[in-house]
Amino acid sequence: LTVGGDSSTQREEGNNHFKAGDVQQALSCYTKALKISDCQSESAVLYRNRAACYLKLEDHTQAEADATKALDVDQGDVKARFRRAQALQKLGRLDQAFTDAQKCAQLEPKNKAFQDLLRQLGAQIQQKLSSTDSRVQQMFKLLLDSSAPISDRQKAAQNLVVLSREDAGAEQIFRNDGVKLLQNLLDSQQEDLILSALRTLVGLCTGHQSRTMAIVNEVGMDRLCGVMGSAASTVSLSACHLIQVMFEALTEGMKKEIRGKDEAILPEPSRELRSMLRHLIDMLPASSVSGAGRDSAINLLVKQVPRKSLKNPDNSLTLWVIDQGLKKILEVAGTVPEVKGGPPLTDNTPMSCSVLLNKLYDDLKSDKERENFNKLCEEYVQYHFGSSDMESKLRAIQTVSVLLQGPSDVGNRTLELSGIMDAVISLCASENITHQQVAVEALIHAAGKAKRASFITANGVALLKDLYKKSENDRIRVRALVGLCKLGSAGGTDFSMKQFAEGSTLKLAKQCRKWLCNEALPLTSRRWAIEGLAYLTLDADVKEDLVEDKKALQAMFELAKSEDKTVLYAVGSTLVNCTNSYDVEKPDPQMVELAKYAKQHVPEEHPKDARSFVEKRVVKLLEAGVVSALVCMVKQESPALTEACREVILALVERQEDRGLVVAQGGGKALLPLVSESTDRGKIKAAQALAKITITSNPEIAFPGERVYEVVRPLVSLLALDCTMLQNFEALMALTNLAGISERLRLKIIKEKAVPKIEGYMFEEHDMVRAAATECMCNLALSTEVQKCYLATDSDRLKLLVLYSGEDDERLRKAASGTLAMLTGEMPELCTRIPDTTSHWLEIFQALLLGESQDLRHRGAVIVMNLMQADKSLAEKLMESEALEILSVLAKGDDPKQASIQKAAQRCLDLATEYGLIRSNEGGVNGKTM
């Protein structure tokens, strides 16, 4: 029989079972027919029929999926559409069901079943709407009744939030003038009601462009920014989240599935977007805005303004913000909190300003644009520095400090303006604590450039030492200490570039650890102590001392759980240094020899930065609880932190024996957000760390629940030419692990278009990569979708498996023969095509039966058994070969460990007897019949 004939027979058999009421048997027949069908239109009919079975069995999710597959082939298939409408009705997706039923009725207006379903759905939708409408009205009535108990009003507000998360509820709230009510709640003085109003507005705006535009115009950004600028941190954060959702709805709403009937004719929302951004810019210098609200505005600008990808040529939004708001950003950056008259700041504000300025500068495309940015910054600094007012000079120096941390090229240019550096040095000796503090911080940030560090070492070290030893103010002492730390680490990881005398950096680090562990000190002082360690840990001696000090490590990890981003950046840098997870380019040996010959300086690696030392440091960090600190840092969603966390986690999972501890402490959960953020290179590193964990841990424990499905895409991204061979290999191993768990995971891997990539790696020259790809394909071949690929007559997939089953590499042989054993069992029609793959097929299978490995013998016996079951002529060829003698020996063994091999071999002999190819007696095989 042809393949098509086979599937037709199975379909007819299924139809007969369905008519007879044996739905389960009908389902089985349709499924078998789908496996062997090579005709798209026939498969569509089979999917449609199977959907009918699933409806009878009340598996409505599968019924909807199969009906959709049928409709993917033929949109005019009215039976498939009717069945999908029935399934959607049972699943509660009434709007979609109504659309399908409506199309059915249009195609066949006289069909009573279609008309009946349409009426049912219309009534159900109306009932749901009226029910939702009455609930909305009830909530409104309670909220507008000022005499109602406050607990009832709060409950009503919470119910409104829940209703807004459903599209029907959101639409009812919106159409019943709910936005006006929500405005009243925003103006109330009760925090619970304000939070409920903000969360309800989030429900109204999520993914809905037209409602968002209406809310922007009706509520007004003035009011929303006012709420975000409030002193109550929870209210401020909720307002920030709402504005973020509004931005997303306006920028991405046109790309998403249309939810509102009027969405398709909306104008481009650029006017509303720019209006929102202008309000955020205006918030920055406003003294009425709280520090938390200001930070939220800065973070929203960071997320919304720069291009998401530099491949996008349009950076007009960045240029507009620089033109409209750079001076306002610099005004915040230059604010000295201790000087009266400036807007309120948090400890995070200067760092947030640095991040925003850096993002804007990085988004510029040309030298002309960068020169304009530099010019605006220089003009601002010169204007304030040129004033006779000391407070204005301090503002200029503080602005330079922030620029040195952000776009450092711009910061370096402003620092070189006439008189700035001299003023910094002289103010360090001021008797005014605030003046000293601003100057010392500027000095610290100025020491970032090696050439300037040398200048400051010559001119400023004595000054900093003097401040550290003689100042009576802890704020100044700890900053002077950090300045010394930074200067002491100016040689970086170059062991030969010691800035200070032997042992000085260790003394500085010891003092930093002492400050860090002193809980009596204010948080800001302890934060600066970590900052000092971030510089000093470039020295391997300091790294070794730090990891031995468990108390200091735990104090650092405890501080990492705070929301102070400056602390988090310092912790991230320290951990990157301790784990050596920074990138170090190994110099070409020939270039090193040339450099030595030319008497050029050649960087030297510290002996304690060798791999064995790094591994021991990683163990110490894990024992002290480093993963819990990293989990907290990841939650901050800061780009700079993301980069550091990714590097550190990859270093922590380098050794296989450490991965269990990383998973137990929540490392798998922390990794997932890191694969979708930051640079392409960063994503690859995070994906590699995921692969390492997935290879050696149970993925369902490392990534519980739905998280395991999020692992697939990053792993598939490692199957690329620009990734290393090791990354390719680890991705294949991890995908093999996932593919062995469930059909749903296999389908997810297939959906991510991984199969062609995996097949490509099956041709790789590297033995381990080729074997890993074949193992992965073995597990994926459990899926019907992949099995169909092997039925295609125009491919050499089957031939490759047969040939690989005869290779020398045992791991490759096991993977290929395992895939063959499974495929020939699932699809008997493949068996008849095996002799056409290669003339050596018999020798290859005989070699499997004689294999040294028990696994190979078992696979060989199963393949031979499948071939014999599928086709008598194949059985004849096998029995005419040496396979008969080998099978006879395998069937006689009495080793319980080889019971599965004996069973398969005996089944082969039984089949040969049934076919009349051999005679059998109680003693075993008697001989052949010809």
Coordinates of N, CA and C in Angstrom, one line a residue, residues 11-106:
R11 N -8.3 6.5 8.1 CA -9.3 7.5 8.2 C -10.7 6.8 8.1
E12 N -10.9 5.9 7.2 CA -12.1 5.3 7.0 C -12.5 4.4 8.2
E13 N -11.5 3.8 8.7 CA -11.7 2.9 9.9 C -12.1 3.9 11.1
G14 N -11.5 5.0 11.2 CA -11.8 6.0 12.2 C -13.3 6.5 12.1
N15 N -13.7 6.7 10.8 CA -15.0 7.2 10.6 C -16.0 6.1 11.0
N16 N -15.7 4.9 10.7 CA -16.7 3.8 11.1 C -16.8 3.7 12.7
H17 N -15.6 3.8 13.3 CA -15.6 3.7 14.8 C -16.5 4.9 15.4
F18 N -16.3 6.1 14.8 CA -17.0 7.3 15.2 C -18.5 7.1 15.1
K19 N -18.9 6.6 13.9 CA -20.4 6.4 13.7 C -20.9 5.3 14.7
A20 N -20.1 4.4 15.0 CA -20.5 3.3 16.0 C -20.5 3.8 17.4
G21 N -20.0 5.0 17.6 CA -20.0 5.6 19.0 C -18.7 5.3 19.8
D22 N -17.7 4.6 19.1 CA -16.4 4.3 19.8 C -15.5 5.4 19.5
V23 N -15.6 6.5 20.3 CA -14.9 7.8 20.0 C -13.4 7.6 20.3
Q24 N -13.1 6.9 21.3 CA -11.6 6.7 21.7 C -10.9 5.9 20.6
Q25 N -11.5 4.9 20.0 CA -10.9 4.1 19.0 C -10.8 5.0 17.7
A26 N -11.8 5.8 17.4 CA -11.8 6.7 16.3 C -10.6 7.7 16.4
L27 N -10.4 8.2 17.6 CA -9.4 9.2 17.9 C -8.0 8.5 17.6
S28 N -7.8 7.3 18.0 CA -6.6 6.5 17.8 C -6.3 6.3 16.3
C29 N -7.4 6.0 15.5 CA -7.2 5.8 14.1 C -6.8 7.1 13.4
Y30 N -7.5 8.2 13.7 CA -7.1 9.5 13.1 C -5.7 9.9 13.5
T31 N -5.3 9.7 14.7 CA -3.9 10.0 15.1 C -2.9 9.2 14.3
K32 N -3.1 7.9 14.2 CA -2.2 7.1 13.4 C -2.2 7.6 11.9
A33 N -3.4 7.9 11.4 CA -3.4 8.4 10.0 C -2.6 9.7 9.8
L34 N -2.7 10.6 10.8 CA -2.0 11.8 10.8 C -0.4 11.6 10.7
K35 N 0.0 10.6 11.4 CA 1.4 10.3 11.5 C 2.0 9.9 10.1
I36 N 1.1 9.2 9.3 CA 1.6 8.7 8.0 C 1.1 9.5 6.8
S37 N 0.3 10.5 7.1 CA -0.3 11.3 6.0 C 0.8 12.3 5.4
D38 N 1.0 12.3 4.1 CA 2.0 13.2 3.5 C 1.2 14.3 2.6
C39 N -0.1 14.3 2.8 CA -0.9 15.3 2.0 C -1.5 16.3 2.9
Q40 N -1.3 17.6 2.6 CA -1.7 18.6 3.5 C -3.2 18.7 3.6
S41 N -3.9 18.5 2.5 CA -5.4 18.6 2.5 C -6.0 17.5 3.3
E42 N -5.4 16.3 3.1 CA -5.9 15.1 3.8 C -5.7 15.3 5.3
S43 N -4.5 15.8 5.7 CA -4.2 16.1 7.1 C -5.2 17.0 7.7
A44 N -5.6 18.0 6.9 CA -6.6 19.0 7.4 C -7.9 18.3 7.8
V45 N -8.4 17.4 6.9 CA -9.6 16.6 7.2 C -9.4 15.8 8.4
L46 N -8.3 15.2 8.6 CA -8.0 14.3 9.8 C -8.1 15.2 11.1
Y47 N -7.5 16.4 11.0 CA -7.5 17.3 12.2 C -9.0 17.7 12.5
R48 N -9.7 18.0 11.4 CA -11.1 18.3 11.6 C -11.9 17.2 12.3
N49 N -11.7 15.9 11.8 CA -12.3 14.8 12.4 C -11.9 14.5 13.8
R50 N -10.6 14.7 14.1 CA -10.1 14.5 15.4 C -10.7 15.5 16.4
A51 N -10.9 16.8 15.9 CA -11.5 17.8 16.7 C -12.9 17.4 17.1
A52 N -13.7 16.7 16.3 CA -15.0 16.2 16.6 C -14.9 15.2 17.7
C53 N -13.8 14.3 17.7 CA -13.6 13.3 18.8 C -13.4 14.0 20.1
Y54 N -12.5 15.0 20.1 CA -12.1 15.8 21.3 C -13.3 16.5 21.9
L55 N -14.2 17.0 21.0 CA -15.5 17.6 21.5 C -16.3 16.6 22.2
K56 N -16.4 15.4 21.7 CA -17.2 14.3 22.3 C -16.6 13.9 23.7
L57 N -15.2 14.0 23.7 CA -14.5 13.6 24.9 C -14.4 14.8 25.9
E58 N -14.9 15.9 25.5 CA -14.9 17.2 26.3 C -13.5 17.7 26.6
D59 N -12.6 17.4 25.7 CA -11.3 18.0 25.7 C -11.3 19.2 24.8
H60 N -11.8 20.3 25.3 CA -12.1 21.4 24.4 C -10.8 22.2 24.0
T61 N -9.8 22.1 24.8 CA -8.5 22.8 24.4 C -7.9 22.1 23.2
Q62 N -7.9 20.7 23.2 CA -7.4 20.0 22.0 C -8.3 20.1 20.8
A63 N -9.6 20.2 21.0 CA -10.6 20.3 19.9 C -10.3 21.7 19.2
E64 N -10.1 22.7 20.0 CA -9.8 24.1 19.4 C -8.5 24.0 18.7
A65 N -7.5 23.4 19.2 CA -6.2 23.3 18.6 C -6.2 22.6 17.2
D66 N -7.0 21.4 17.2 CA -7.1 20.7 15.9 C -7.9 21.4 14.9
A67 N -9.0 22.0 15.3 CA -9.8 22.7 14.4 C -9.0 23.9 13.8
T68 N -8.2 24.5 14.6 CA -7.4 25.6 14.1 C -6.4 25.1 13.0
K69 N -5.8 23.9 13.3 CA -4.8 23.4 12.3 C -5.5 23.1 11.0
A70 N -6.7 22.6 11.0 CA -7.5 22.4 9.8 C -7.8 23.7 9.1
L71 N -8.1 24.7 9.8 CA -8.4 26.0 9.2 C -7.1 26.7 8.7
D72 N -6.0 26.4 9.2 CA -4.7 26.9 8.7 C -4.5 26.5 7.2
V73 N -5.1 25.3 6.9 CA -4.9 24.8 5.5 C -6.1 25.4 4.7
D74 N -7.3 25.4 5.2 CA -8.4 25.9 4.4 C -9.4 26.7 5.3
Q75 N -9.3 28.0 5.1 CA -10.1 29.0 5.8 C -11.6 28.8 5.6
G76 N -11.9 28.2 4.5 CA -13.3 28.0 4.1 C -13.9 26.7 4.6
D77 N -13.2 26.0 5.4 CA -13.7 24.7 6.0 C -14.7 25.0 7.1
V78 N -16.0 24.9 6.7 CA -17.1 25.4 7.6 C -17.2 24.4 8.8
K79 N -17.0 23.1 8.5 CA -17.1 22.1 9.6 C -16.1 22.4 10.7
A80 N -14.8 22.6 10.3 CA -13.8 22.9 11.2 C -14.1 24.2 12.0
R81 N -14.6 25.2 11.3 CA -14.8 26.5 12.0 C -16.0 26.3 13.0
F82 N -17.0 25.5 12.6 CA -18.1 25.3 13.6 C -17.6 24.5 14.8
R83 N -16.7 23.5 14.6 CA -16.2 22.8 15.7 C -15.3 23.7 16.6
R84 N -14.6 24.6 16.0 CA -13.8 25.5 16.8 C -14.7 26.4 17.6
A85 N -15.8 26.9 17.0 CA -16.7 27.8 17.7 C -17.3 27.0 18.9
Q86 N -17.7 25.7 18.7 CA -18.2 25.0 19.9 C -17.2 24.8 21.0
A87 N -15.9 24.6 20.6 CA -14.9 24.4 21.6 C -14.6 25.7 22.3
L88 N -14.6 26.8 21.6 CA -14.3 28.2 22.2 C -15.5 28.5 23.1
Q89 N -16.7 28.1 22.8 CA -17.8 28.4 23.6 C -17.6 27.7 25.0
K90 N -17.2 26.5 25.0 CA -17.0 25.7 26.2 C -15.9 26.3 27.0
L91 N -14.9 26.8 26.3 CA -13.7 27.4 27.0 C -14.0 28.8 27.5
G92 N -15.2 29.3 27.3 CA -15.5 30.6 27.8 C -15.0 31.8 27.0
R93 N -14.4 31.5 25.8 CA -14.0 32.6 24.9 C -15.1 33.0 23.9
L94 N -16.1 33.6 24.5 CA -17.4 33.8 23.8 C -17.2 34.7 22.6
D95 N -16.4 35.8 22.7 CA -16.3 36.7 21.6 C -15.7 36.0 20.3
Q96 N -14.6 35.2 20.6 CA -14.0 34.5 19.4 C -15.0 33.4 18.9
A97 N -15.7 32.8 19.8 CA -16.7 31.8 19.3 C -17.8 32.4 18.5
F98 N -18.2 33.6 18.9 CA -19.3 34.3 18.1 C -18.8 34.7 16.7
T99 N -17.5 35.1 16.6 CA -16.9 35.5 15.3 C -16.9 34.3 14.4
D100 N -16.5 33.1 14.9 CA -16.5 31.9 14.1 C -17.9 31.4 13.7
A101 N -18.8 31.5 14.6 CA -20.2 31.1 14.4 C -20.8 32.0 13.3
Q102 N -20.5 33.3 13.4 CA -21.0 34.3 12.5 C -20.5 34.0 11.0
K103 N -19.3 33.6 10.9 CA -18.7 33.2 9.6 C -19.4 32.0 9.0
C104 N -19.6 31.0 9.9 CA -20.3 29.8 9.5 C -21.7 30.1 9.0
A105 N -22.4 31.0 9.7 CA -23.8 31.3 9.3 C -23.8 32.1 7.9
Q106 N -22.7 32.9 7.7 CA -22.6 33.6 6.5 C -22.4 32.7 5.3

